Structures are given as C-alpha cells and as structure tokens.
PDB file with SEQRES, HELIX, SHEET and CRYST1 records, atoms N, CA, C and O in Angstrom:
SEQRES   1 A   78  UNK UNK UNK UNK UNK UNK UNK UNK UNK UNK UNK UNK UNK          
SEQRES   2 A   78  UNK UNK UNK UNK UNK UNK UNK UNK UNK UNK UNK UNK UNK          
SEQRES   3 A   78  UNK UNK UNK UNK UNK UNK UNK UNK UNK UNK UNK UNK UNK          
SEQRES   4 A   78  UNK UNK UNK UNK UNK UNK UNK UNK UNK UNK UNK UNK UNK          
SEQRES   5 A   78  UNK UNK UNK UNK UNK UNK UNK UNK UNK UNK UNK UNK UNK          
SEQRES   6 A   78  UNK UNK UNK UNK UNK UNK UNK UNK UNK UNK UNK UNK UNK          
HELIX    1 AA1 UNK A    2  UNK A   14  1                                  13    
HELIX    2 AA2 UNK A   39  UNK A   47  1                                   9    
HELIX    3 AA3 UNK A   49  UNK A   52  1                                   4    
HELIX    4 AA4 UNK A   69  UNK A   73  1                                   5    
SHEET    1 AA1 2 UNK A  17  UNK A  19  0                                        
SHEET    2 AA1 2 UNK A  32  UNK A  33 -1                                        
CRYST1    1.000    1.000    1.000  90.00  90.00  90.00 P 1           1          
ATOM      1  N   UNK A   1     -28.794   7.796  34.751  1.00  0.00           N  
ATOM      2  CA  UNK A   1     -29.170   6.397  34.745  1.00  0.00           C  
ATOM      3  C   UNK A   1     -28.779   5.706  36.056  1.00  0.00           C  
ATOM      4  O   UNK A   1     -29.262   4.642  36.444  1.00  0.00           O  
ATOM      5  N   UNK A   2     -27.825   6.449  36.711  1.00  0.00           N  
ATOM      6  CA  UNK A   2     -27.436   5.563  38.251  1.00  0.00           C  
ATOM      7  C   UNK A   2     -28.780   5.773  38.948  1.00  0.00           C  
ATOM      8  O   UNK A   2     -29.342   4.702  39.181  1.00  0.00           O  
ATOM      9  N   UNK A   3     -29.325   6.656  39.271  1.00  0.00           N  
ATOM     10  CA  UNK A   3     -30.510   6.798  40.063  1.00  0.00           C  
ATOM     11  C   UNK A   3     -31.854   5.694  39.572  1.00  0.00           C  
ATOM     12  O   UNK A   3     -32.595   5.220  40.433  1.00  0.00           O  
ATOM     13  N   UNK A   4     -32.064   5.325  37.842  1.00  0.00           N  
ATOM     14  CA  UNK A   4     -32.656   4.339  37.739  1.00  0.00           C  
ATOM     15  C   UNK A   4     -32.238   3.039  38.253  1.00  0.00           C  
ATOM     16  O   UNK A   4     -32.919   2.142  38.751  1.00  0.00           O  
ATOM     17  N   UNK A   5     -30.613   3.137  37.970  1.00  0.00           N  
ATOM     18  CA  UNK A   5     -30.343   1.690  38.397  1.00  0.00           C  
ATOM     19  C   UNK A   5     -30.645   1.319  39.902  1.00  0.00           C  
ATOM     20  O   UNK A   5     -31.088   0.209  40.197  1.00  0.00           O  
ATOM     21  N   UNK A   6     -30.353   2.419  40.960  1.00  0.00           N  
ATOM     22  CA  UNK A   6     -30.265   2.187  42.376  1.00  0.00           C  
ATOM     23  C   UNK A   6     -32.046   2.160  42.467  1.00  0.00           C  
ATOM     24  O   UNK A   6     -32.451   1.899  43.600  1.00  0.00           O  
ATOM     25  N   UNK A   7     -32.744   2.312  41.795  1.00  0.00           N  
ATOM     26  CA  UNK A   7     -34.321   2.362  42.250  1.00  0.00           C  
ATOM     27  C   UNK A   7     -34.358   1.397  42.189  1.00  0.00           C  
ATOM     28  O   UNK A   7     -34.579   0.684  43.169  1.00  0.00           O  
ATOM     29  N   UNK A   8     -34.134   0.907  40.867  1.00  0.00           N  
ATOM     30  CA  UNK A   8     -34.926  -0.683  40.162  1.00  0.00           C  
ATOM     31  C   UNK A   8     -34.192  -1.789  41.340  1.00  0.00           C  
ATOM     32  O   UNK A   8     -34.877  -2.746  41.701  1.00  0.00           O  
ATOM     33  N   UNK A   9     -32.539  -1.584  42.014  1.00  0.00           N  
ATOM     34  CA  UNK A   9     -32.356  -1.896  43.043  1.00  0.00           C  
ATOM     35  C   UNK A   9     -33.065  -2.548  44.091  1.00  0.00           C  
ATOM     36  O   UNK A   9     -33.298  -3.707  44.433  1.00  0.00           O  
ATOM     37  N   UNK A  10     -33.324  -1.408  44.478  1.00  0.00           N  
ATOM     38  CA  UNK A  10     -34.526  -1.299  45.846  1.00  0.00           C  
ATOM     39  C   UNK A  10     -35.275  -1.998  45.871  1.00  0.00           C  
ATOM     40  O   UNK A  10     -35.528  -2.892  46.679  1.00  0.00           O  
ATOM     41  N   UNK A  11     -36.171  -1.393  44.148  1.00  0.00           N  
ATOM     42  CA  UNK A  11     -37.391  -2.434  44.533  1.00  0.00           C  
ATOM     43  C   UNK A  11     -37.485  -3.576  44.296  1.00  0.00           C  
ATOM     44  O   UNK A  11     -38.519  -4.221  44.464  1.00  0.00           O  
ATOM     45  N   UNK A  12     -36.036  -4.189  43.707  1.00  0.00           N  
ATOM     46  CA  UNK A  12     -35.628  -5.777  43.839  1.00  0.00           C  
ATOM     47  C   UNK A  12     -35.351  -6.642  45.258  1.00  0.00           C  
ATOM     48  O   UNK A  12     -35.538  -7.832  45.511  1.00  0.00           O  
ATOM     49  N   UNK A  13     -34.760  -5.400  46.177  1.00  0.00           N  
ATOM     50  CA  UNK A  13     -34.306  -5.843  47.399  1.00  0.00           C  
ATOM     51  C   UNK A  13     -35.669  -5.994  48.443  1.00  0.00           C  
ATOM     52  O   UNK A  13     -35.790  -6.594  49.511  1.00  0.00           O  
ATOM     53  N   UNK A  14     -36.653  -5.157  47.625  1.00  0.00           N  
ATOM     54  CA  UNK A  14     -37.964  -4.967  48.318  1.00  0.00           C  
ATOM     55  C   UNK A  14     -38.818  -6.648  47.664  1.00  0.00           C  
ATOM     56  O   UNK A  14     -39.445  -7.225  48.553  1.00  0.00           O  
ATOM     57  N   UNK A  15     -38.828  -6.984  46.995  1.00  0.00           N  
ATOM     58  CA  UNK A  15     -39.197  -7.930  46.309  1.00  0.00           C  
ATOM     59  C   UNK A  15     -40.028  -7.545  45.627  1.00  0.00           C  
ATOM     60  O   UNK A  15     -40.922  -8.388  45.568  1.00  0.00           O  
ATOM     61  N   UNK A  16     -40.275  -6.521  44.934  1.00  0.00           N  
ATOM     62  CA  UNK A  16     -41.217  -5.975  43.829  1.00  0.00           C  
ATOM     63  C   UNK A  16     -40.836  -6.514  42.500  1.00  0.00           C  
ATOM     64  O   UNK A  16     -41.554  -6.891  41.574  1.00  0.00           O  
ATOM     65  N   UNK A  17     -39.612  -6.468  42.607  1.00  0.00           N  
ATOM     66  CA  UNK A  17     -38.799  -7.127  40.704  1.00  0.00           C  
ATOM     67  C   UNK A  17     -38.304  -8.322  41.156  1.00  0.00           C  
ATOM     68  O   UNK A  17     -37.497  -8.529  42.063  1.00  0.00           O  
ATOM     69  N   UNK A  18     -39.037  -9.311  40.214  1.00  0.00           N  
ATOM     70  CA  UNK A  18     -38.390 -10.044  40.147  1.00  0.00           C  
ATOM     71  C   UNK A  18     -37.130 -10.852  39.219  1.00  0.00           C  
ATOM     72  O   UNK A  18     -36.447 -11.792  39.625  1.00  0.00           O  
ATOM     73  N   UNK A  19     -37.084 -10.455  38.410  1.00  0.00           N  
ATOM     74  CA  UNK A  19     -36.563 -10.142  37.423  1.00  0.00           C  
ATOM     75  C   UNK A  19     -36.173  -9.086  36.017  1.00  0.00           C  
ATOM     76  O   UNK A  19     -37.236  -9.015  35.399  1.00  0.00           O  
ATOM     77  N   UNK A  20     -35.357  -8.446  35.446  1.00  0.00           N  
ATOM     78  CA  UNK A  20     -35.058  -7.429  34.880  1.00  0.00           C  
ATOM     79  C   UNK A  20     -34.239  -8.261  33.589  1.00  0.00           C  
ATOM     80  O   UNK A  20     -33.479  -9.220  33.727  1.00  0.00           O  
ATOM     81  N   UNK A  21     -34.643  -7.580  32.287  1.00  0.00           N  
ATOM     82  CA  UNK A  21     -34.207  -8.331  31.203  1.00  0.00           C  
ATOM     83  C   UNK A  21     -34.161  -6.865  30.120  1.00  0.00           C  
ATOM     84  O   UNK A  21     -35.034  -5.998  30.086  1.00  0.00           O  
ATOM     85  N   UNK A  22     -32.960  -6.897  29.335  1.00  0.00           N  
ATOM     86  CA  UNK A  22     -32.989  -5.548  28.377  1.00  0.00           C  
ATOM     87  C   UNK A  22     -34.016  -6.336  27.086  1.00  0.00           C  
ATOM     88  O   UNK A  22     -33.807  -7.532  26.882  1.00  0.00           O  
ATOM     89  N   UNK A  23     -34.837  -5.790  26.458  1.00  0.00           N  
ATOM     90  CA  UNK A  23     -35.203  -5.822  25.429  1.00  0.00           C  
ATOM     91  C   UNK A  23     -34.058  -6.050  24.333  1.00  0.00           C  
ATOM     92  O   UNK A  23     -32.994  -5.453  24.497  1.00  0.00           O  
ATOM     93  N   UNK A  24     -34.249  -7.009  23.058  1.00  0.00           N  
ATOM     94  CA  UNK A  24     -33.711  -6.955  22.052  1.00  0.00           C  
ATOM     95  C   UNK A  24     -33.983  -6.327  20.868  1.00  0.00           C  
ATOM     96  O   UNK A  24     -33.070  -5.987  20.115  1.00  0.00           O  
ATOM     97  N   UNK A  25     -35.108  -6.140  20.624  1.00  0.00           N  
ATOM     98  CA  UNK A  25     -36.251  -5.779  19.530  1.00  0.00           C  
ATOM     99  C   UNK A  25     -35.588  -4.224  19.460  1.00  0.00           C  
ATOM    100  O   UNK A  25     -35.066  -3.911  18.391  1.00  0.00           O  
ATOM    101  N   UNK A  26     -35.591  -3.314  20.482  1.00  0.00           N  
ATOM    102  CA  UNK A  26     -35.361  -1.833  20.588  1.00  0.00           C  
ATOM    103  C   UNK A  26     -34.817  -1.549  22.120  1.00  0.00           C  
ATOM    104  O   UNK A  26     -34.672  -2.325  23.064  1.00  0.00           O  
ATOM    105  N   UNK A  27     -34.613  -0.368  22.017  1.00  0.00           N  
ATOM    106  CA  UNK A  27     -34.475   0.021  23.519  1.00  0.00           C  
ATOM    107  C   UNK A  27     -35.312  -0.324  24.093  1.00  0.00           C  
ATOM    108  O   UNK A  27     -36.424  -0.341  23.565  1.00  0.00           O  
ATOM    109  N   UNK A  28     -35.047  -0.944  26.047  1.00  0.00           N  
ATOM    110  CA  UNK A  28     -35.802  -0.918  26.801  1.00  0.00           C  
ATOM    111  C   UNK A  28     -35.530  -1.910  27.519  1.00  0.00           C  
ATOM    112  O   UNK A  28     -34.495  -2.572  27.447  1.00  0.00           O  
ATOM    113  N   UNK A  29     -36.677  -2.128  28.458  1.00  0.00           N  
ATOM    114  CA  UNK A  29     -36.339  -3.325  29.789  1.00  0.00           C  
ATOM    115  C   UNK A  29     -37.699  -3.718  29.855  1.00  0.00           C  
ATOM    116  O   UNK A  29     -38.732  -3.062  29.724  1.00  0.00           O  
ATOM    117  N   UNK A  30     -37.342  -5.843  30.261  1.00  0.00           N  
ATOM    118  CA  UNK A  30     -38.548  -5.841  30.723  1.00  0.00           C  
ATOM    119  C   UNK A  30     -38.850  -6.478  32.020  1.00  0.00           C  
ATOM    120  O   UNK A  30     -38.428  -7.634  31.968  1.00  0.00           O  
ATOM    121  N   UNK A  31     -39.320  -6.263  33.001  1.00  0.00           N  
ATOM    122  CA  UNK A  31     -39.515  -6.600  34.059  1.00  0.00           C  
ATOM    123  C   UNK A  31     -40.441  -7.157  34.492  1.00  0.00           C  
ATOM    124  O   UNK A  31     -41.611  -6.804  34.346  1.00  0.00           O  
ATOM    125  N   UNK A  32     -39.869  -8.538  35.359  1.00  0.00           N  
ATOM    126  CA  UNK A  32     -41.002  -9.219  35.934  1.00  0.00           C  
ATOM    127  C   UNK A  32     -41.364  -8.683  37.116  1.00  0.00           C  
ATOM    128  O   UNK A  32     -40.485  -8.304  37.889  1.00  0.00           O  
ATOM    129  N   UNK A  33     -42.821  -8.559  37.467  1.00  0.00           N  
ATOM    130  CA  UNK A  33     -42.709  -7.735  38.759  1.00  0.00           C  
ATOM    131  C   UNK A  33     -43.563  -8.352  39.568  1.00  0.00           C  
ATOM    132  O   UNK A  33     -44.538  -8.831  38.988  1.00  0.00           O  
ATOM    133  N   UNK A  34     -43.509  -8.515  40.874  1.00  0.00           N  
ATOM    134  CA  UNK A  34     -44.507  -8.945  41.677  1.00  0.00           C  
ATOM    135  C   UNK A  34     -45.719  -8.543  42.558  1.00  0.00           C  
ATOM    136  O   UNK A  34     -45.401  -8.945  43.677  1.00  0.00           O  
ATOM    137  N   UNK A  35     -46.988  -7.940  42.646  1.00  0.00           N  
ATOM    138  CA  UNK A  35     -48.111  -7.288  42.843  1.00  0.00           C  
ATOM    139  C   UNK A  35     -49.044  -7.989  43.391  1.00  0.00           C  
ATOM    140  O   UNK A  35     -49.034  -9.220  43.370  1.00  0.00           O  
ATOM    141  N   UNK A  36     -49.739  -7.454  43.811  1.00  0.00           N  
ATOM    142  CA  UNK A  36     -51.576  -7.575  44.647  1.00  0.00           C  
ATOM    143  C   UNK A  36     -51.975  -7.228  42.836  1.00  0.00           C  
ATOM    144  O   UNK A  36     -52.491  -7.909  41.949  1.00  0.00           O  
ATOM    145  N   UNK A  37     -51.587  -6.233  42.881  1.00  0.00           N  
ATOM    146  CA  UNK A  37     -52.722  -6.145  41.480  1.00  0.00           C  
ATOM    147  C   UNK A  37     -51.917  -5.475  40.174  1.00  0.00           C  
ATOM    148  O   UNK A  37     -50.690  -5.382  40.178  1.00  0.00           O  
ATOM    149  N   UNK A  38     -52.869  -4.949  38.887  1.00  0.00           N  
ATOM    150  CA  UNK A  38     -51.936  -4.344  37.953  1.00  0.00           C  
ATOM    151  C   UNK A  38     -51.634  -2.798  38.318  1.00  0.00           C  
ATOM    152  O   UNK A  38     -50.622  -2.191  37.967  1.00  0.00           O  
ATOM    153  N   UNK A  39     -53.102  -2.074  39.380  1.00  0.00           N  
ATOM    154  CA  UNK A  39     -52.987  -0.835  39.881  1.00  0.00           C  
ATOM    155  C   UNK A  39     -51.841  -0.496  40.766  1.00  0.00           C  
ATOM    156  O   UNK A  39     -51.350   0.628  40.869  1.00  0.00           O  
ATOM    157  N   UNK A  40     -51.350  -1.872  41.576  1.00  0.00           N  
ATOM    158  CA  UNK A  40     -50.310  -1.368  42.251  1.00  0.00           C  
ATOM    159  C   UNK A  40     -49.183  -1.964  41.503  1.00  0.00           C  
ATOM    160  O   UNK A  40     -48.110  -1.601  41.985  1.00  0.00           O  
ATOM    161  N   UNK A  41     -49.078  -2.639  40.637  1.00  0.00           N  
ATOM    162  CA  UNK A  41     -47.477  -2.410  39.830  1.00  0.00           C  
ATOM    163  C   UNK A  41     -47.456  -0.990  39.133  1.00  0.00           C  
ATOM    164  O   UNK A  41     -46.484  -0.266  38.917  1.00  0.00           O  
ATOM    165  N   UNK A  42     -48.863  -0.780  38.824  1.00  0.00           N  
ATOM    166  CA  UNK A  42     -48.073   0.886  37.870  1.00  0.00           C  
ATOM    167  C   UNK A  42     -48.070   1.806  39.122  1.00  0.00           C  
ATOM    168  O   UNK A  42     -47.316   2.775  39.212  1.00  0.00           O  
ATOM    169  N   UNK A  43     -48.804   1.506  39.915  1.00  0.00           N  
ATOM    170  CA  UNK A  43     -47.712   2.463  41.426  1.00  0.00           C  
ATOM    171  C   UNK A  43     -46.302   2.430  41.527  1.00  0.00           C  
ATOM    172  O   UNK A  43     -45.562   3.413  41.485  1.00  0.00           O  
ATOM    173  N   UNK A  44     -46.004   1.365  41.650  1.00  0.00           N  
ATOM    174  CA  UNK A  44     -44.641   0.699  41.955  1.00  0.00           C  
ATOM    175  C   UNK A  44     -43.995   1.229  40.500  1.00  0.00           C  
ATOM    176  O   UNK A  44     -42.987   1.934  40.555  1.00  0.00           O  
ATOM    177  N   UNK A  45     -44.361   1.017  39.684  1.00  0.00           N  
ATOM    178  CA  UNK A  45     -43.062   1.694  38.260  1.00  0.00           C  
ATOM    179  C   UNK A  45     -43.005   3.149  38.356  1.00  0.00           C  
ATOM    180  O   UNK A  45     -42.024   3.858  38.129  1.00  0.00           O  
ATOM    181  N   UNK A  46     -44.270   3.542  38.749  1.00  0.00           N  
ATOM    182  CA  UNK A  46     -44.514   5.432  38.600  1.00  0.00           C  
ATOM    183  C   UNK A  46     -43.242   5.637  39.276  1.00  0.00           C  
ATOM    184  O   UNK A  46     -42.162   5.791  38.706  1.00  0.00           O  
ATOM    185  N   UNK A  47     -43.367   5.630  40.049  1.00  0.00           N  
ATOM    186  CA  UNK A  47     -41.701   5.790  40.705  1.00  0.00           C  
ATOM    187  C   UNK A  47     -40.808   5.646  40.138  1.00  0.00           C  
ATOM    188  O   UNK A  47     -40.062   6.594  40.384  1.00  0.00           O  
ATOM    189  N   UNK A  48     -40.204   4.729  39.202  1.00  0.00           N  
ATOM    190  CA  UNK A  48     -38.917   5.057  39.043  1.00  0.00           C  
ATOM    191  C   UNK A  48     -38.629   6.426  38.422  1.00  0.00           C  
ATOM    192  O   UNK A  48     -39.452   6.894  37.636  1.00  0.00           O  
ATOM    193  N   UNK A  49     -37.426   7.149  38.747  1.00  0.00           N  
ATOM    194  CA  UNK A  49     -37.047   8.217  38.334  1.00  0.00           C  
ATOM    195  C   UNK A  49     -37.416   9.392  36.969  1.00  0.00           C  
ATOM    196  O   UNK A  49     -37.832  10.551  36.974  1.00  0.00           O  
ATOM    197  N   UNK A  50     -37.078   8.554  36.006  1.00  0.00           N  
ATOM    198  CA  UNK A  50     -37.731   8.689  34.403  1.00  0.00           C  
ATOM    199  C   UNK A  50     -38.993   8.780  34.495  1.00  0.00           C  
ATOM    200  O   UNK A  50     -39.536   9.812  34.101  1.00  0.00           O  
ATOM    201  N   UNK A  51     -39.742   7.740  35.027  1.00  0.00           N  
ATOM    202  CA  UNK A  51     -41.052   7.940  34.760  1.00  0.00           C  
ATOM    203  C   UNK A  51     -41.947   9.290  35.313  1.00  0.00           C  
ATOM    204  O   UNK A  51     -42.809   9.929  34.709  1.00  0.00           O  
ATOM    205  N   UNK A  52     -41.283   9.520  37.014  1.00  0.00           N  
ATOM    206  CA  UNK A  52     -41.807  10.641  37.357  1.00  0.00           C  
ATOM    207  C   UNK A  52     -41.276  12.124  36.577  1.00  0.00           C  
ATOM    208  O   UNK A  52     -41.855  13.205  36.678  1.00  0.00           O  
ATOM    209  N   UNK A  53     -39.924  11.832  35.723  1.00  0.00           N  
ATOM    210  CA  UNK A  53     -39.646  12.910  34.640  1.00  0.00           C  
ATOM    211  C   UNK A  53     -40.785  12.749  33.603  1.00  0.00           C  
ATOM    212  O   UNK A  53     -40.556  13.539  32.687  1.00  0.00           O  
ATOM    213  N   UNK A  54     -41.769  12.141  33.405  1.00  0.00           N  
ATOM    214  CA  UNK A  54     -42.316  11.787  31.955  1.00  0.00           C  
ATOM    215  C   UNK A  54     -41.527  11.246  31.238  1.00  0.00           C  
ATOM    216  O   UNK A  54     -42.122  11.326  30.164  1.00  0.00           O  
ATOM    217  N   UNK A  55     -40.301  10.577  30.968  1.00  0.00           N  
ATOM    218  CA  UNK A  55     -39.515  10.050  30.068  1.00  0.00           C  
ATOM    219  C   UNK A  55     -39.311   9.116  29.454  1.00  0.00           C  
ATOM    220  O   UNK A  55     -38.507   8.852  28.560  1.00  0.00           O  
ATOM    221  N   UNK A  56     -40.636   8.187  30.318  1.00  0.00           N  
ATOM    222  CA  UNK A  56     -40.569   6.952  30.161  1.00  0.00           C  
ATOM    223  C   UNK A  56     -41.870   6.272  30.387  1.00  0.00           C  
ATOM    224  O   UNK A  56     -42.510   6.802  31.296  1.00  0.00           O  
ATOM    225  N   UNK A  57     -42.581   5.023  29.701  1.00  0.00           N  
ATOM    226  CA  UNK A  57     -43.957   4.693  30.067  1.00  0.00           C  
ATOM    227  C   UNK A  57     -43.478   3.491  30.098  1.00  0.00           C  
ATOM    228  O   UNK A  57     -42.450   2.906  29.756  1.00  0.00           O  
ATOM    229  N   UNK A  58     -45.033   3.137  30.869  1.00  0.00           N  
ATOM    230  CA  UNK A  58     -44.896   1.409  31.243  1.00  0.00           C  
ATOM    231  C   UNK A  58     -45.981   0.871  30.799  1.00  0.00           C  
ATOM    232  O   UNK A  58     -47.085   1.235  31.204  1.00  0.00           O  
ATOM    233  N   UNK A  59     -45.758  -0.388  29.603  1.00  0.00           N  
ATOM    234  CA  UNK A  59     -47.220  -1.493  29.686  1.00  0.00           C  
ATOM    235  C   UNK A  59     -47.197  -2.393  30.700  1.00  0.00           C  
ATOM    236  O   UNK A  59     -46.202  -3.110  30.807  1.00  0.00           O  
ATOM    237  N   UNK A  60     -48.030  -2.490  31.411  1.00  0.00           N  
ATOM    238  CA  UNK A  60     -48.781  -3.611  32.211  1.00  0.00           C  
ATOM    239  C   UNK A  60     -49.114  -5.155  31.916  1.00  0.00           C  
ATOM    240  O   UNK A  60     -50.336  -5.298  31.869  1.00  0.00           O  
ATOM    241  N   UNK A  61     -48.655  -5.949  31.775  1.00  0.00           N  
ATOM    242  CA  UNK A  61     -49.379  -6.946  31.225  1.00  0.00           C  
ATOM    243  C   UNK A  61     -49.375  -8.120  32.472  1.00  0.00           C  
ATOM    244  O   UNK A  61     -48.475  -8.778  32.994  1.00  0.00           O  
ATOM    245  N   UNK A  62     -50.762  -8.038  32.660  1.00  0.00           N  
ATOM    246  CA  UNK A  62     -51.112  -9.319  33.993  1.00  0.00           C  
ATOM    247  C   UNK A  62     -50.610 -10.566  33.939  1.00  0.00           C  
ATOM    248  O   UNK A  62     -51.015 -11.124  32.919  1.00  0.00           O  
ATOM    249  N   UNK A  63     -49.934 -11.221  34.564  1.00  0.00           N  
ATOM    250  CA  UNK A  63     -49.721 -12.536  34.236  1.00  0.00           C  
ATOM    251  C   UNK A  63     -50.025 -13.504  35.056  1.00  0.00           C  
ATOM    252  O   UNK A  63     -50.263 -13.191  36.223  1.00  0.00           O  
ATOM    253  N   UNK A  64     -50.094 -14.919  34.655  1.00  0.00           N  
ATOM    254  CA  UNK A  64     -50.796 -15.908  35.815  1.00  0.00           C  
ATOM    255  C   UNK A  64     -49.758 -17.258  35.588  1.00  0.00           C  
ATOM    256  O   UNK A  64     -48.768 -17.170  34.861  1.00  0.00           O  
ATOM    257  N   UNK A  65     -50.125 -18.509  36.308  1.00  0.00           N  
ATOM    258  CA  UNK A  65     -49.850 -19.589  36.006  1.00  0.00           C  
ATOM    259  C   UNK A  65     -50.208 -20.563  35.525  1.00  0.00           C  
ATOM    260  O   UNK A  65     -51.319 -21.064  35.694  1.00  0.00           O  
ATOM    261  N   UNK A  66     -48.933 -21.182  34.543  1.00  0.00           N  
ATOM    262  CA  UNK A  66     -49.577 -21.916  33.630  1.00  0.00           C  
ATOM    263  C   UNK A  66     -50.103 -23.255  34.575  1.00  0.00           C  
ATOM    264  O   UNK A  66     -49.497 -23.970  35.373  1.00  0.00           O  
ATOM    265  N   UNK A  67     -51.316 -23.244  34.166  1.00  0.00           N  
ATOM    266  CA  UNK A  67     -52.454 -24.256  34.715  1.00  0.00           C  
ATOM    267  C   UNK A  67     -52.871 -25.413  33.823  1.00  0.00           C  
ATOM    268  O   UNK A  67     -53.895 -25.976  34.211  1.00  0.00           O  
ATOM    269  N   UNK A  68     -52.391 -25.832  32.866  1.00  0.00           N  
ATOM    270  CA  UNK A  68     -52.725 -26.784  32.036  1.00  0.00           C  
ATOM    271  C   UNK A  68     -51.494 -28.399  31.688  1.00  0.00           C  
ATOM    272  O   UNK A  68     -51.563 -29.345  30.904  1.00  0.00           O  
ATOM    273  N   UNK A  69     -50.583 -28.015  32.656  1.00  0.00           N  
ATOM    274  CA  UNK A  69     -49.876 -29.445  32.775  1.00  0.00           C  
ATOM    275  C   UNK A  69     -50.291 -30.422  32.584  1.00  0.00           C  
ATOM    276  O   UNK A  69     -49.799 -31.121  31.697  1.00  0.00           O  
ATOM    277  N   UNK A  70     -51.357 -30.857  33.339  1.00  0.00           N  
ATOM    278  CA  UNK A  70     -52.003 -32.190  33.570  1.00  0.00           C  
ATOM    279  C   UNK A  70     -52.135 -32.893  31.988  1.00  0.00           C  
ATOM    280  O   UNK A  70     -51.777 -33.953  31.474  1.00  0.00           O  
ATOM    281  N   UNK A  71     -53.046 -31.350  31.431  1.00  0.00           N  
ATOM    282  CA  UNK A  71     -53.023 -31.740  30.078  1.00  0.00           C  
ATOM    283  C   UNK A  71     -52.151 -31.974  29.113  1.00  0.00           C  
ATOM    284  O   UNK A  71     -52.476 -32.412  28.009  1.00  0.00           O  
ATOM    285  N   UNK A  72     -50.973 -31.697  29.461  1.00  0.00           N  
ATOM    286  CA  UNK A  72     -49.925 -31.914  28.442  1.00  0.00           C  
ATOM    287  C   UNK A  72     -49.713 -33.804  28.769  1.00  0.00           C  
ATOM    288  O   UNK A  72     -49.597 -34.624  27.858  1.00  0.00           O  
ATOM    289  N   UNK A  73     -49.708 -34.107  30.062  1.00  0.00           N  
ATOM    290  CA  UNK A  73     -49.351 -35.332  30.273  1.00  0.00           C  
ATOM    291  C   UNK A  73     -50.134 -36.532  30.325  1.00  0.00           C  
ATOM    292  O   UNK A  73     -49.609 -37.645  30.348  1.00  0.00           O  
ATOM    293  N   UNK A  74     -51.598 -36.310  30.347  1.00  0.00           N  
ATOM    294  CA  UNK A  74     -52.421 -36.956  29.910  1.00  0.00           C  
ATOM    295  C   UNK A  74     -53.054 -38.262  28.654  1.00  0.00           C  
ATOM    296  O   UNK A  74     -52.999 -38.056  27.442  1.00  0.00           O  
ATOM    297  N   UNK A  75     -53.505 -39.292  29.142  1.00  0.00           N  
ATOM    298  CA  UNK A  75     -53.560 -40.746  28.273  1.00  0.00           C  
ATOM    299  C   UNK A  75     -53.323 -40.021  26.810  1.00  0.00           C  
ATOM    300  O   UNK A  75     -53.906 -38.978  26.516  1.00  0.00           O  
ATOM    301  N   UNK A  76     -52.323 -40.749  25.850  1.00  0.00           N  
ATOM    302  CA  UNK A  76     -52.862 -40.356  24.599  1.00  0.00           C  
ATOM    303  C   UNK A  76     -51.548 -38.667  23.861  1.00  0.00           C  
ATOM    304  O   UNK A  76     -51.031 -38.415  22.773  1.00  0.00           O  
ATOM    305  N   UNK A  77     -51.564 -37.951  25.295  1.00  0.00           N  
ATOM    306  CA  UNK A  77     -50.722 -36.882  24.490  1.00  0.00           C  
ATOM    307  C   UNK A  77     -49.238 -37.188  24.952  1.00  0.00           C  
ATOM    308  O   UNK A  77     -48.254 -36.503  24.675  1.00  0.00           O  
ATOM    309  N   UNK A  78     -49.258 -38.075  25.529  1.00  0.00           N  
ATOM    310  CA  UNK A  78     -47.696 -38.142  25.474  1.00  0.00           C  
ATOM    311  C   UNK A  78     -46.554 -38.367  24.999  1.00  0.00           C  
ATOM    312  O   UNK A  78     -45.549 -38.126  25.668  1.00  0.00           O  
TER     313      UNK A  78                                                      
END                                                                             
C-alpha cells in the first residue's frame, strides 16, 4: 500500500487529484480528479499500482459545474 500511497502522491503534486476521500459505505476511495477528458482520467488511474496488478477498478463519473445559481436567487425563490 506505500507504493499506492506515494503514486496517488505524485499525481496530487502533479495536479491530477484533487482531492482523495475513503469511502464509508465499503472499502475504497474516492477521488476528485482533474482531466481534459474521462479517457485521460482512466489513463491517469490505470497507473496506479493495483490497478496495473488487476486488483483494483475505477468508475469514471464526469463532472461539471453547478450552473443554475442565478436560479436559486431569483424574484420569488428566495
């Protein structure tokens, strides 16, 4: 597990992670990560250690910004 930890490291110091959080639900971690796209974050995870053992998989999930403020503050919903 030191070799995961010193990766996930790296690619924090690299600015790829931006954040790292253990799961509560079950084992695991979840990471915010920063990308051009979802093809190159699962580049960027293939790498860590485990994963190139097979030991470990990654979901992807794209994320964006929340864009609907205006509407929260708008005549009427406030």
């Amino acid at each position: 597990m030191s070799d995961e930890a010193r990766h996930a490291w790296q690619m924090y110091k690299g600015g790829i992670i931006r954040d790292i959080y253990f799961r509560q639900d079950r084992p695991g971690v979840a990471i915010i990560a920063e990308c051009e796209s979802v093809e190159t974050a699962k580049q960027a995870l293939s790498e860590f250690p485990l994963a190139k053992a097979g030991l470990l998989d990654w979901e992807v999930i794209p994320l964006g910004p929340f864009l609907n403020w205006e509407a929260l503050f708008a005549p009427g919903n406030a």
